[in-house]
Each structure stands twice: as C-alpha cells, then as structure tokens.
XYZ file of C-alpha atoms in Angstrom:
614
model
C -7.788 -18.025 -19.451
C -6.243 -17.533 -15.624
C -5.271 -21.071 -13.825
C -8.330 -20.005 -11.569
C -10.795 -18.817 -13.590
C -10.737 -22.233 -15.620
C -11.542 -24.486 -13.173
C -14.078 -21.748 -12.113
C -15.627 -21.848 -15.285
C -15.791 -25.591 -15.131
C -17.945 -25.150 -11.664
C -20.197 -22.555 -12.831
C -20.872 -24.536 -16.144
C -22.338 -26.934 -14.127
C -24.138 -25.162 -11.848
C -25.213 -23.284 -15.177
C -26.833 -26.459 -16.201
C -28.671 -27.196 -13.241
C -30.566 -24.215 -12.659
C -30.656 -22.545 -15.592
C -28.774 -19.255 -15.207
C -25.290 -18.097 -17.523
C -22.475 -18.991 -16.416
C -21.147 -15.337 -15.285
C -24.123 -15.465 -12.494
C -22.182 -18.185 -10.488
C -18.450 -16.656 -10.583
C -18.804 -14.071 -7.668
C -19.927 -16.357 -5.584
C -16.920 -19.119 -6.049
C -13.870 -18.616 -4.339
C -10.907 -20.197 -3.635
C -10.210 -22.350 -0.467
C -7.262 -21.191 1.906
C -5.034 -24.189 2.734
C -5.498 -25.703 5.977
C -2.336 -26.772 8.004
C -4.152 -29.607 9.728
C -5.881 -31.360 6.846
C -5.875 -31.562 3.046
C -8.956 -29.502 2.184
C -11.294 -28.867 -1.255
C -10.242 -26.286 -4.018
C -13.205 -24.107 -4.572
C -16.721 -23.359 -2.642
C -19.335 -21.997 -3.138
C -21.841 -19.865 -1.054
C -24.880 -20.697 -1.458
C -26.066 -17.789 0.293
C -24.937 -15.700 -2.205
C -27.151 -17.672 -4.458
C -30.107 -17.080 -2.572
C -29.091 -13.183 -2.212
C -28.682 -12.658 -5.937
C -32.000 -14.591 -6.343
C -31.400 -17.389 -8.309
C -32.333 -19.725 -5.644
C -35.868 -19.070 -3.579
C -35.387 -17.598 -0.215
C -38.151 -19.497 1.507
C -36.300 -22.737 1.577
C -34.138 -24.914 4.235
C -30.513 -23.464 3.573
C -29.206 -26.401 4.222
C -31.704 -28.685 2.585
C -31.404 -26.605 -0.679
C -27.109 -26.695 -0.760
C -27.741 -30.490 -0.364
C -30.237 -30.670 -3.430
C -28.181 -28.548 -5.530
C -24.498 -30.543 -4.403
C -26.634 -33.726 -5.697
C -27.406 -32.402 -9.155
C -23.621 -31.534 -9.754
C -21.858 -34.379 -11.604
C -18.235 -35.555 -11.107
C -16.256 -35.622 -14.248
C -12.445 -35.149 -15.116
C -11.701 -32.017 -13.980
C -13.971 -31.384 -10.924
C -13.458 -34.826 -9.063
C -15.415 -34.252 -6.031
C -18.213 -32.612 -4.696
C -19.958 -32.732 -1.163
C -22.234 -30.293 0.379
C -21.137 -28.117 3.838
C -23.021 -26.347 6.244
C -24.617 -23.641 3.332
C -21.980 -24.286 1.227
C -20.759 -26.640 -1.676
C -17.180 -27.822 -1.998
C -15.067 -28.770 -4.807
C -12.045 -30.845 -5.222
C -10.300 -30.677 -9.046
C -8.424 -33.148 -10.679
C -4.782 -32.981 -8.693
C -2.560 -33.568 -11.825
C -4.819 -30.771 -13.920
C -3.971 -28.705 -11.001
C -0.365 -28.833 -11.326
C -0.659 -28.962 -14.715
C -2.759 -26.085 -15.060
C -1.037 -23.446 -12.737
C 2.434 -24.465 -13.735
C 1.580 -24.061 -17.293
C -0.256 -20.504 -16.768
C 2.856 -19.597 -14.658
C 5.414 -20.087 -17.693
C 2.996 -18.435 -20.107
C 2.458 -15.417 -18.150
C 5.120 -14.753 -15.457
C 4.455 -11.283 -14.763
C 1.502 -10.679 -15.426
C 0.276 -13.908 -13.744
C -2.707 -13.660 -11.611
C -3.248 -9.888 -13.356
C -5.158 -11.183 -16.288
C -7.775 -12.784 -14.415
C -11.635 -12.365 -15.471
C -12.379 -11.151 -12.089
C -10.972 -8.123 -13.540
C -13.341 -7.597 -16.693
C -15.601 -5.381 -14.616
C -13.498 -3.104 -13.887
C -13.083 -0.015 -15.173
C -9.406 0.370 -16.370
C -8.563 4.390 -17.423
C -6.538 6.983 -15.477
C -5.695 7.294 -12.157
C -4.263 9.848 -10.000
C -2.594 9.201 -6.674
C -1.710 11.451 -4.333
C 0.701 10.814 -1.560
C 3.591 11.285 0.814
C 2.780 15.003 0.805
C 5.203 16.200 3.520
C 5.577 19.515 4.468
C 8.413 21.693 3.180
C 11.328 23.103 5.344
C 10.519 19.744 7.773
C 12.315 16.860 7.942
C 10.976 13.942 6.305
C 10.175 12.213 9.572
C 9.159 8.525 10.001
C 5.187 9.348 10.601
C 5.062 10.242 6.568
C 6.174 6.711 6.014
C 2.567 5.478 5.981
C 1.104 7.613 3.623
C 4.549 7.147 1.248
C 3.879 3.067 1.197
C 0.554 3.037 1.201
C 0.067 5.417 -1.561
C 3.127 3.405 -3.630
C 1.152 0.046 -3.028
C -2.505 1.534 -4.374
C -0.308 2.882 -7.258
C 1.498 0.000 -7.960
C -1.874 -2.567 -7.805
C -3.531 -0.195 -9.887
C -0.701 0.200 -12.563
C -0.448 -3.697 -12.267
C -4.120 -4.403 -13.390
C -3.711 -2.091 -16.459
C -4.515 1.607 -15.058
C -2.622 4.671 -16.113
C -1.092 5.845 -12.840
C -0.210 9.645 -12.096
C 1.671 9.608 -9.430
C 1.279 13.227 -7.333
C 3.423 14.148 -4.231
C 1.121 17.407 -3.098
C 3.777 19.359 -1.202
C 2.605 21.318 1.329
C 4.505 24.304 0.041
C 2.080 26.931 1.076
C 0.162 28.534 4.167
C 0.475 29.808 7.629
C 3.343 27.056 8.541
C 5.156 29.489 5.967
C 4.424 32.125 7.205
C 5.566 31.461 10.598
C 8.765 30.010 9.339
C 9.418 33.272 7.503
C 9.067 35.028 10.621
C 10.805 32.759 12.468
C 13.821 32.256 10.382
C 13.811 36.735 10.025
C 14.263 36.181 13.776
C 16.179 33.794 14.394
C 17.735 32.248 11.018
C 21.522 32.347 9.494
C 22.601 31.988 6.010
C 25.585 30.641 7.034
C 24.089 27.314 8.892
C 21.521 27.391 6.236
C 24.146 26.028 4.130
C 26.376 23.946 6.406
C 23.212 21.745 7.340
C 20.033 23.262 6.057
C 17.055 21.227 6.907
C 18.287 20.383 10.126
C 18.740 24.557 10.707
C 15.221 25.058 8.718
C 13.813 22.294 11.589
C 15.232 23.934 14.428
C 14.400 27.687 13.149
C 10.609 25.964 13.332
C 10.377 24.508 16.404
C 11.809 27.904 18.166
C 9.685 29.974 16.425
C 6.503 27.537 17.501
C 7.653 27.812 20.739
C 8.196 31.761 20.826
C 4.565 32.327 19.430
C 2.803 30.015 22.376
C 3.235 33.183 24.461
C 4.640 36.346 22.310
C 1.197 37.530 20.139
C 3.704 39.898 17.700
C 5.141 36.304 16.039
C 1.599 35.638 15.350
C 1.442 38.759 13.878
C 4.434 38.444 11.979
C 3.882 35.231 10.645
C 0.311 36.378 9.576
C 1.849 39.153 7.532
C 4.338 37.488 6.024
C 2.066 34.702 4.589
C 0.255 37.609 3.098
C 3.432 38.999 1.711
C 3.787 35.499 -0.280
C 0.418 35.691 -1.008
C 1.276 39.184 -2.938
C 3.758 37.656 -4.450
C 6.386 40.277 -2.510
C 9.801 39.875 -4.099
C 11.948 39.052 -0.897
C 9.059 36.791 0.954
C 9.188 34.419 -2.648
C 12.897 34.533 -2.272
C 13.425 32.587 1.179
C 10.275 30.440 0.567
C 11.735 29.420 -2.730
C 15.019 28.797 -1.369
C 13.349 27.059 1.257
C 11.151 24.859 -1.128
C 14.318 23.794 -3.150
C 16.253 22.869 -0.629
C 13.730 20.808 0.681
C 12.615 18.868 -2.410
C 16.293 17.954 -2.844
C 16.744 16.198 0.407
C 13.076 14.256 -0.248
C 14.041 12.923 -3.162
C 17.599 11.052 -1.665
C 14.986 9.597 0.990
C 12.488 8.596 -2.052
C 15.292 6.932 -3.988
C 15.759 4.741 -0.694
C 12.777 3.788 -0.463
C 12.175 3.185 -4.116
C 9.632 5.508 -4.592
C 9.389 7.806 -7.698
C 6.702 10.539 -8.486
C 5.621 11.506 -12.055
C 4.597 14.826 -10.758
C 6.166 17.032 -7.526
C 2.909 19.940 -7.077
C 2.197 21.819 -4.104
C -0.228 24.043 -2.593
C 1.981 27.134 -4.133
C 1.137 26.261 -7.646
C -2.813 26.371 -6.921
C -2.487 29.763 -5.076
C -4.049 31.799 -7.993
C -6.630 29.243 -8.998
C -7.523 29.303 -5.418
C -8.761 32.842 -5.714
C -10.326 31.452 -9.280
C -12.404 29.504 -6.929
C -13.560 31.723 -4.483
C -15.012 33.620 -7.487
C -16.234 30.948 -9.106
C -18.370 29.678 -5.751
C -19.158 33.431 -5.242
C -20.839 33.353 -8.775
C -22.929 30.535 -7.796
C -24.405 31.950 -4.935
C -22.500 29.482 -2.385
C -20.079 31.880 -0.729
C -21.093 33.506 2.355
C -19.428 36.192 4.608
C -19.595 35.524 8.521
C -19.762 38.722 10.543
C -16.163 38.318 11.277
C -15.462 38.575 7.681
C -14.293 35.068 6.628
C -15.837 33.293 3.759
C -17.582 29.941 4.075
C -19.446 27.195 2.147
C -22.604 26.342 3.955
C -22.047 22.454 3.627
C -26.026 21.847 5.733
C -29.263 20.134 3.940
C -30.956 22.417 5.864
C -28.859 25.794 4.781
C -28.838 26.918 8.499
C -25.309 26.761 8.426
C -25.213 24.489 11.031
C -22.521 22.673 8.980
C -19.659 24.674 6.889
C -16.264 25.139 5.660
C -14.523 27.793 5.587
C -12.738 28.609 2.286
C -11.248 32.251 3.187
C -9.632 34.244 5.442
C -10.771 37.508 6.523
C -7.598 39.016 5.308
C -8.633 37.876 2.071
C -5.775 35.161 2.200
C -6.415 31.496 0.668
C -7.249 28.403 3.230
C -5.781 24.590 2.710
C -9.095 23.465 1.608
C -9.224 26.442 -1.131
C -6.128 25.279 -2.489
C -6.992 21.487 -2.550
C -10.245 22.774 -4.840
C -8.025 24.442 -7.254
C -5.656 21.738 -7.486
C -8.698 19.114 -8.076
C -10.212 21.230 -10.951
C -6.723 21.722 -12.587
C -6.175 17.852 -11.934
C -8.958 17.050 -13.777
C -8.369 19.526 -16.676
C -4.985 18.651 -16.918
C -5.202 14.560 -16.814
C -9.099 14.234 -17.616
C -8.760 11.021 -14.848
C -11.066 8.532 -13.974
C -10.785 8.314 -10.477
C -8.504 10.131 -7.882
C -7.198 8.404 -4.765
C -5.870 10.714 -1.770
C -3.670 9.193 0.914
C -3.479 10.870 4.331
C -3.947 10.212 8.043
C -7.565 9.565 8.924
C -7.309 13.098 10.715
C -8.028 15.007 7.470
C -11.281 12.725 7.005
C -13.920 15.822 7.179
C -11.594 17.784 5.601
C -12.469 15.061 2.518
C -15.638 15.205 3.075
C -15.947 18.990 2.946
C -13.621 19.193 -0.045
C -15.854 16.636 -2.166
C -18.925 17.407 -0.889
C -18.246 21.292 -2.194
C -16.715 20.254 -5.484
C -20.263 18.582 -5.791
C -21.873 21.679 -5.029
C -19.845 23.315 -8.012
C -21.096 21.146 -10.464
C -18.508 18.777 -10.736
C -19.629 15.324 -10.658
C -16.871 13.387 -10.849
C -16.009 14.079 -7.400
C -17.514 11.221 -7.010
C -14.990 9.110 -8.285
C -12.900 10.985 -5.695
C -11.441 8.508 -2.514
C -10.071 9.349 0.554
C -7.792 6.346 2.026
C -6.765 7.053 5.515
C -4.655 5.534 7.773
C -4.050 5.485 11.691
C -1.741 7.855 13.288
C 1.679 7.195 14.359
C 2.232 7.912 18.164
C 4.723 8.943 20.592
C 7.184 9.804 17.824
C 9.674 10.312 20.043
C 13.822 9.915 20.812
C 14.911 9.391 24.197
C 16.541 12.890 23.974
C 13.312 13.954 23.165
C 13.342 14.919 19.100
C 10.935 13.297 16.240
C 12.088 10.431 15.038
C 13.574 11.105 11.162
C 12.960 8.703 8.423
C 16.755 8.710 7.715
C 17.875 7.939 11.272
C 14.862 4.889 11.364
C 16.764 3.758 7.571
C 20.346 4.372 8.810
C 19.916 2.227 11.665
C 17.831 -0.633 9.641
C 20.707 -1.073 7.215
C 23.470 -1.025 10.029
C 21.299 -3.955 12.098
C 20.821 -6.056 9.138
C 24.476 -5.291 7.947
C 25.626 -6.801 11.308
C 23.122 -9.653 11.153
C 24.435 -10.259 7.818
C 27.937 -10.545 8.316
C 27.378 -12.955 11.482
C 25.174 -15.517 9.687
C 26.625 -17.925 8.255
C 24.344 -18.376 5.923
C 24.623 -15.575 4.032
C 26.328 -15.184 0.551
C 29.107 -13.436 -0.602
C 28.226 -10.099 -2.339
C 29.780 -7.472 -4.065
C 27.460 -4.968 -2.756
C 26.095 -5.950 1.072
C 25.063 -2.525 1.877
C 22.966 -2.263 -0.455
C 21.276 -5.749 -0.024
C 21.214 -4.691 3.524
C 19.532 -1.440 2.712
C 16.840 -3.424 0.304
C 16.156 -5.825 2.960
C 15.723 -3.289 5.341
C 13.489 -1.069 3.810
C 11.565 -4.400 3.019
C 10.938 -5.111 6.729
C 9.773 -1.727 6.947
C 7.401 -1.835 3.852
C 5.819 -5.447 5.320
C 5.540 -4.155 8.887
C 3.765 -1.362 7.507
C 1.056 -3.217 5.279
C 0.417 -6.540 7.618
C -0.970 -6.350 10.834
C -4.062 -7.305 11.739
C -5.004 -6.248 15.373
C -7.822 -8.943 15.693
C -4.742 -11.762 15.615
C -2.703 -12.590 18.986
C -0.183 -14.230 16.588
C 0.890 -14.776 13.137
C -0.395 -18.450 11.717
C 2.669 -19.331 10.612
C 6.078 -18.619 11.752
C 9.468 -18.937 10.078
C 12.312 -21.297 11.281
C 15.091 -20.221 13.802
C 16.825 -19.272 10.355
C 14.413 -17.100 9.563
C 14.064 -15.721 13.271
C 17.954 -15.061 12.725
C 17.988 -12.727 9.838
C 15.050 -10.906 11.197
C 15.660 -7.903 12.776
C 13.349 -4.847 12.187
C 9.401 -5.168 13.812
C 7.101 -2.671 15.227
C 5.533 -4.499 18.021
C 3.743 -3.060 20.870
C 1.888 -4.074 23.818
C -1.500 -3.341 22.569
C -0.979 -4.816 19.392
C -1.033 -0.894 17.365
C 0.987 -1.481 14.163
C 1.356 -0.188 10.680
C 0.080 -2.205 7.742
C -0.473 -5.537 8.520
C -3.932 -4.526 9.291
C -6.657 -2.619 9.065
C -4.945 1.075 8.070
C -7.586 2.898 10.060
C -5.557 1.735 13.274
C -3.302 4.087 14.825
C 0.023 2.309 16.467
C 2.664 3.357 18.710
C 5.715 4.091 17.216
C 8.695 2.828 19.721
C 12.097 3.048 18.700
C 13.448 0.267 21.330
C 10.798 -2.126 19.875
C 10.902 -1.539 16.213
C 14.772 -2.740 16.242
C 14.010 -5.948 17.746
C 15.759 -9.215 16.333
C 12.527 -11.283 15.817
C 9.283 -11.755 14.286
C 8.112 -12.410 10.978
C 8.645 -9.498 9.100
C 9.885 -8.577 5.181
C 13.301 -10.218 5.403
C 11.249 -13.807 5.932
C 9.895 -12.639 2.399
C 13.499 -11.693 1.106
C 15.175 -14.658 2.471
C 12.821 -16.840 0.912
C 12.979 -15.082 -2.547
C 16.913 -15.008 -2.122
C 16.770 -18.949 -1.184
C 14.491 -20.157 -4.254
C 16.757 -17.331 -6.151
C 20.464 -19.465 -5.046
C 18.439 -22.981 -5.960
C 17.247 -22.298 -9.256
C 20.586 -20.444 -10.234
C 22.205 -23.663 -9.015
C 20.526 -26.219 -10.835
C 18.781 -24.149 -13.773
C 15.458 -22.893 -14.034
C 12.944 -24.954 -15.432
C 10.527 -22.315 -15.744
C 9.979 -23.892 -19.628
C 9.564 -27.430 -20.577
C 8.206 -30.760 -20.336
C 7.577 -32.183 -16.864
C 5.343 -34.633 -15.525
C 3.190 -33.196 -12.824
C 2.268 -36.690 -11.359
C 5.244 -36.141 -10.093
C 4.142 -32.938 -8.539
C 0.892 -34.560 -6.204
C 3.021 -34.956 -2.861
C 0.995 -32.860 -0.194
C 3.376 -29.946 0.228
C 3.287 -29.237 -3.688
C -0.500 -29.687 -4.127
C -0.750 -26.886 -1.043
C 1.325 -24.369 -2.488
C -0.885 -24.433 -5.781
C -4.045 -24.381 -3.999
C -2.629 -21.727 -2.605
C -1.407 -20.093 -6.015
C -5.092 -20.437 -6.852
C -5.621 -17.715 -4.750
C -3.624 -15.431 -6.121
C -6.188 -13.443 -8.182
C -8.335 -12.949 -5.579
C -6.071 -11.765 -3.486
C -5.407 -8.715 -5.758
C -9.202 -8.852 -6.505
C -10.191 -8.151 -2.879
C -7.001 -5.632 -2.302
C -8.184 -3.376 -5.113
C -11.659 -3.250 -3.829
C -10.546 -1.901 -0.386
C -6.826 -0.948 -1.625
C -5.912 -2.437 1.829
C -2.304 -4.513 1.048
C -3.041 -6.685 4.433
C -4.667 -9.377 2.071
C -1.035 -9.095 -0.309
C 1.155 -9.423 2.495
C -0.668 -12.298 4.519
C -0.775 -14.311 0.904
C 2.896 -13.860 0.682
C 3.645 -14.842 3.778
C 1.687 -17.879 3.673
C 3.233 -18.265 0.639
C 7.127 -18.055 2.069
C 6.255 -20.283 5.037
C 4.964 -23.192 2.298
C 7.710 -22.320 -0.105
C 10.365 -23.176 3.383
C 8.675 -26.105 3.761
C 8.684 -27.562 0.704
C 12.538 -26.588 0.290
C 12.915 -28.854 3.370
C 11.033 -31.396 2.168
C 11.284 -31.527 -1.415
C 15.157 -31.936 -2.126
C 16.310 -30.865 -5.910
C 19.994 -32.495 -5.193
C 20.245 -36.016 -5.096
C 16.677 -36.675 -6.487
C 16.276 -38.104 -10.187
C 16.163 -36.085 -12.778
C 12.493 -35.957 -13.755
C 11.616 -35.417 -9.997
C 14.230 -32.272 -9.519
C 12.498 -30.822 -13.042
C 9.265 -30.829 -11.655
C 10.262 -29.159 -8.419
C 12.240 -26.719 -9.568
C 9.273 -26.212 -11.914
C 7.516 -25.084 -8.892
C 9.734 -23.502 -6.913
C 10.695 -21.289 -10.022
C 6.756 -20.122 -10.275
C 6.597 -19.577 -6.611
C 9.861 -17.318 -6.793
C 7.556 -15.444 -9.684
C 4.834 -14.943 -7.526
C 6.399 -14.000 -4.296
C 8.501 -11.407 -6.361
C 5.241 -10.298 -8.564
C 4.041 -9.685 -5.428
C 6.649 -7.911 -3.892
C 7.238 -5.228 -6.358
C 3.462 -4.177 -6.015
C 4.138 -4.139 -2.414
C 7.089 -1.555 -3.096
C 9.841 -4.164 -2.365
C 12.802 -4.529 -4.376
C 13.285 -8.271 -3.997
C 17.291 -9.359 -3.607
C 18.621 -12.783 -5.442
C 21.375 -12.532 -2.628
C 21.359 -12.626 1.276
C-alpha cells in the first residue's frame, strides 16, 4: 500500500468507527497538508464539508459544532498522534518516525513507480488512449507557437502512460486542404527546384508567404489555388507529385526538432490519409438523413435542437471538395476501428474549441457514442510572434539560442562540472527551461513562493515573463501569453534549470558518498524540521498526479517539483553528509536519494530529460 494511502487508511478507519460508514466513504475527502514555511503544520485533514455533501453527516447542524463532536470521538494511538478540530475541518498529525519510516521505505520498494500505485487510482479506468498533438502544418516551419500543443500533449501522454494506460501517440499533420492548394499555386508561380533543394523549408516558407500576399488582391491565385486543391483531391498525377515531395520534406525536418525536444510519435497521420473516408462520410450522414444542401450548394450538418438551422457545420464544399472538419470525422471513425480506444484526447489552441464541439456533437448524431469519451484540451494563444526584422519566430532559432545562453552560463560558473558532452547538457537543460516555463504559471500569483539562491538565479537563463503576467504552462492553459523574444532570454527567474540543478546536485552527492537508497537506517535520526517537511511534502505526491489527471493541467506537477527543489536546497544546506557520523550521513542520503527519485519521476512525465551533470 502507497506511503499515503496508509496513514489514510489509518484516518478513515477511525472515522469508519465512529459513524458507521466503510472505510472507502472517508478517502476522497482526506488530503494531504501542503507544508507551511512559517510553522510546522498537521499531515492530513479532513473536510468535513465533504462529509456533509456526500451525506454521511446531517446537513441541518452547526458546521463547526459537528467537526468539533466528530474531532472528539477520534482517538490518538501510535500512528495518528494528534488530532484537533479547525474551522470545518479536522487535522491530523502521524507518528514522525512512522513517517520517515514509512515514505523512505515505500521509496526503495517502488522507485519508479512511486506515487503511481496509489489507491486513488483504483477508480480509474485504465485501457487505451489516443493522443493527438503537435499537428503542424506541412511545408511551414515548425515555429515556436506549436510548442504548446507539442508539451502539453507529451505531458497528458506521459501521465497517462505513467498510471498504466496504453498511449497512442498521433501527430495529425495537416497535410491536406486549401493551404495546399494555395501553396501549389504559389510555388507553380513563383517556386524553383533548385532552392528547393539548397534550403527547402525555408524556400517552401517564403513561396507561402508571397503567394498569401499575392492573393490579398489578385482573385486568379484564389482561383488557382482552388483548382489545384481539387486536382489533389482527384488524385491528378503531377498535383500528388509536389504535395508529396512537399510532405516528405517536411516530416524530415519535424522529426530533427522532435528528437530535440524528446518527443517521439507512435503514429505520423494526416488529413491526406482520411481524404477518401471523408467522402465515406458525407455518404454515410447523407444516408441518415443529416446532410443538407444550402442554396449555394455546400453541404451542412444542422447542429440546432430546434432543426432551424440556426446552428450548423458545414462538412462540404460546393465543388464537391472535402472540409477540415470532414476529414477529422473520418480520421475519428478509422481511429476507433483501428485502436478500439477508450478515450481520445485532442490538443490544440482554444481557437478550434467549436470546431470540437461541432466535430463531437456530429459524431453523436452518427451513432457513435463514444464520442463521448472524446476531450478537447486547449490552450491560450501565443502572441506577437514576432523578430525584430519582422519574421515568426522558429522553434529552432528559440532552441539554438537556449543552448548557446546556457552553454555560456555554463562555462562561466564555476560551479559547474566537467563533462564530456556540455552541449548536450546545455541543450537538455535548455529545453527543460522551456518545458517548465511552459507548464507553470499561474496568472493569479504576483510571485513564485519560493525562490532559488543566487546560485540558482546564476544558472538560470531562459523565462517568458511579461508585463501582464501572460505565460505558457505554469498556469491555467486556457491563458494566452505574449511571446517576447527580448524577455524569454532573460538570466533570472525560477525556471527548469532550478529543477536540473537540483537533480544534478543530489545526482554529484549521492555519486560521492554512495547511495543509500537500500538498507538499514534509523529514521529518528531523520525528525529534524527540514527532513520531516520534505516528506510531508512527498506525501503529496499522489495527489498531485491524482488532481493533474483529472484536469490533465501539469501546473499542479511543476509547482510540486518546485517546492520540492527549493526544500531539497535547503536541506543540502542544512543537512551536511561530509563530516557528519556515519549513521546520520546514511539517513540523509537516504532521503536525498528518494527526493532525487521523485524530482526525476517527475520530470520525465513532464517531458524533461533530467542531467546527473551541470
């Protein structure tokens, strides 16, 4: 049994005894305490709201009256040591030494899976799930904007695949549509074979952006992109040609910016490969009496509960082409055919939120219930994706410059190790700061809680920051932020080297002095306050990934790990391993060798590669 869940079970056996409900009834509503800086605080509470909610306590009572009768019935004994009643809840302080006893012990059984094998798991559903994300569009460069959906949709995969879930892992190219036909045109126009080779997505890019341009005032692109989208969509030998030229090339230069960022896909699909099911589709909704022809010919879904078509979605052209929603219903029936999942997760900017609505809303309408297993995550929008010559920002150009900062940085602290590889430590720390910055911000906070030393503040170097506090992941992913390239290179703030450095630091002091993950060791040894916080912190742990798979928001992941890093730097300060006796340096490094587990456990489902070296 989890660390946790046994002291829970302790609690709800005796709140089982006093009013006469299982045991189960009384877990939901226990949680963990988060440690308090200022004071030592109590292990577990418990809401006795949720109590009264769940009806096992009447409703017509004094709150406060009824938490202090029910504190009163609980009994003290040797593994809850303390209990006192708080304004509508009940505390709970547990025996310290079975505390370090307990988590250290659960640590060296289970490592890797610690945390992940917690009964607040039982009820859910494990099976298969799909996850698509990243999705950029082919022929344009990966640019920093499809960073979001590429770490978010890596996270959800990794929790899920974490807690026992079958993960498919999609990237949905958009390798289809009227984007393609306007390159074709454009690149007919204005292309060259010859730069096409020499540097070909940065030729593809440019070929687009002219073309765009051209069409704003010249109707016959229009028209020529419009005909030769319906050339691909006849499958017309020379049309396939380019696009699949275009497609190949493209793929190729994702996948050097996916190995980067440590991101792999078990499946690379694309609007292109639903094409003909897409036309499947339209038949099949035409057979069930939901397709309906608007007087300028295009096909539509009415989507109202009245059926006066006051809401719809249009699912054809009136060139009889295929639509981006047509395609996305093809590619959900074939997912489902082909995988037989149990839920399916998309990850895109909260701009295609109707879209989501429409698509599972008609899927519905087809008879297909388990669209509603279907999820739509979205996330803000990145803004003002700009260079000061004007261009979008690329994803390699944002990486490139990371890993030269933090290369420099590097080299000048003299703190850092000798390596055999420092670019690639550099690169692995950088793409850390960007993974972190991405997942943690919470807009509601002026400040982080805690901040790391001037070391710390040293080796620090990548942050998105702005004025009105719009960032990537450290918050709610609904928030849009404003992508600034002076500001996002700034040396300072507390950002996913603080997590590296740490990792790297308890790495360097248990390769010193051997790791004591295993053994004997005397946790009253262990009962200092700076130990006792990091396991009451530990305790955590579970519910951390509890509450993150519920919303699939990493915010809760990354603040525990930072917490988590600024009591592990403490404790290193504090809690020497050289020059202490040899019992005491056991037990520490005891600890500090679970917390390395933890904050690297953590890590990985984050995305981050954690380094042993900085």
């Amino acid at each position: 049994m989890h660390m946790a869940c046994y002291f829970r079970r302790s609690i709800a056996s005796k709140l089982s005894r006093a009013l006469g409900r299982s045991e189960d009834a009384f877990i939901s509503a226990l949680c963990a305490i988060p440690v308090s800086k200022k004071q030592q605080s109590p292990d577990f509470r418990l809401s006795v709201n949720t109590l009264l909610r769940n009806g096992i306590l009447p409703t017509n009572g004094d709150l406060q009256a009824q938490t202090e009768a029910l504190a009163s019935q609980l009994k003290q004994d040797s593994v809850v040591e303390e209990i006192f009643a708080g304004r509508g809840v009940i505390h709970f302080r547990v025996s310290r030494n079975l505390l370090v006893q307990k988590v250290l012990e659960q640590l060296c059984q289970e490592r890797h899976k610690f945390g992940v094998k917690s009964e607040l798991f039982d009820g859910l559903k494990k099976g298969t799930t799909v996850v698509e994300f990243s999705s950029p569009n082919i022929a344009k460069k990966f640019h920093a904007g499809h960073l979001r959906s590429t770490i978010i949709g890596n996270f959800i995969a990794n929790l899920k695949e974490s807690l026992g879930n079958n993960v498919i892992r999609v990237n949905y190219l958009g390798d289809w549509g009227m984007q393609f036909g306007l390159l074709g045109a454009g690149f007919q126009l204005f292309g060259c074979q010859e730069k096409l080779k020499k540097n070909p997505l940065q030729h593809l890019f440019d070929v687009y952006v002219q073309v765009n341009k051209e069409a704003e005032n010249n109707e016959v692109i229009g028209q020529a992109a419009r005909e030769f989208f319906r050339r691909l969509e006849q499958q017309e030998h020379q049309a396939l040609l380019l696009w699949k030229q275009f497609r190949e090339i493209t793929v190729e230069e994702y996948q050097q910016v996916y190995k980067r960022l440590g991101v792999h896909f078990d499946i690379y699909s694309g609007e292109s490969f639903h094409q003909q099911q897409a036309q499947e589709v339209v038949q099949q909704l035409q057979r069930r009496g939901l397709l309906k022809t608007t007087e300028k010919g295009t096909g539509v879904v009415d989507l109202s509960s009245a059926g006066d078509m006051s809401s719809y979605s249009t699912v054809l052209r009136s060139d009889g082409t295929s639509l981006y929603i047509t395609r996305d219903l093809a590619a959900a029936i074939d997912r489902k055919e082909r995988y037989n999942f149990d839920e399916m997760i998309y990850v895109t900017d909260k701009s295609q939120g109707i879209h989501f609505q429409q698509l599972f809303q008609i899927l519905l309408a087809m008879g297909h219930s388990w669209a509603e297993r279907c999820q739509h995550v979205p996330f803000g929008l990145v803004q003002g994706m700009k260079t000061r010559l004007g261009e979008v920002v690329f994803l390699e150009d944002v990486l490139d410059e990371a890993r030269a900062r933090m290369l420099r940085n590097m080299s000048q602290s003299k703190t850092t190790k000798e390596m055999v590889y420092p670019e690639d430590t550099a690169e692995k720390v950088g793409i850390s700061a960007l993974i972190v910055q991405v997942n943690k911000f919470d807009p509601t906070l002026k400040n982080m809680t805690y901040q790391p030393n001037i070391l710390f503040f040293k080796l620090t170097y990548l942050l998105y920051e702005t004025k009105d506090k719009q960032m990537d992941f450290k918050g709610p992913l609904g928030s849009d932020y404003k992508f600034d390239w002076d500001r996002i290179l700034q040396a300072q703030g507390d950002t996913g080297v603080f997590l590296q450095y740490t990792h790297a630091r308890l790495c360097s002091l248990i390769h010193r002095y051997g790791d004591r993950e295993e053994g004997a060791f005397d946790p009253s040894l262990l009962l200092d306050q700076r130990s006792i916080s990091i396991l009451q912190h530990l305790l955590r742990y579970d519910e951390v990934l509890y509450q993150s798979v519920q919303d699939l928001q990493p915010k809760h992941l990354v603040n525990f790990l930072m917490t988590l890093s600024h009591l592990a730097a403490s404790a290193h300060r504090e809690l020497p391993v050289k020059g202490s006796p040899q019992a005491v340096a056991q037990a520490r490094l005891r600890l500090f060798s679970g917390v390395c587990t933890v904050l690297a456990n953590g890590m990985k489902i984050l995305g981050i590669t954690p380094v042993e070296k900085m």
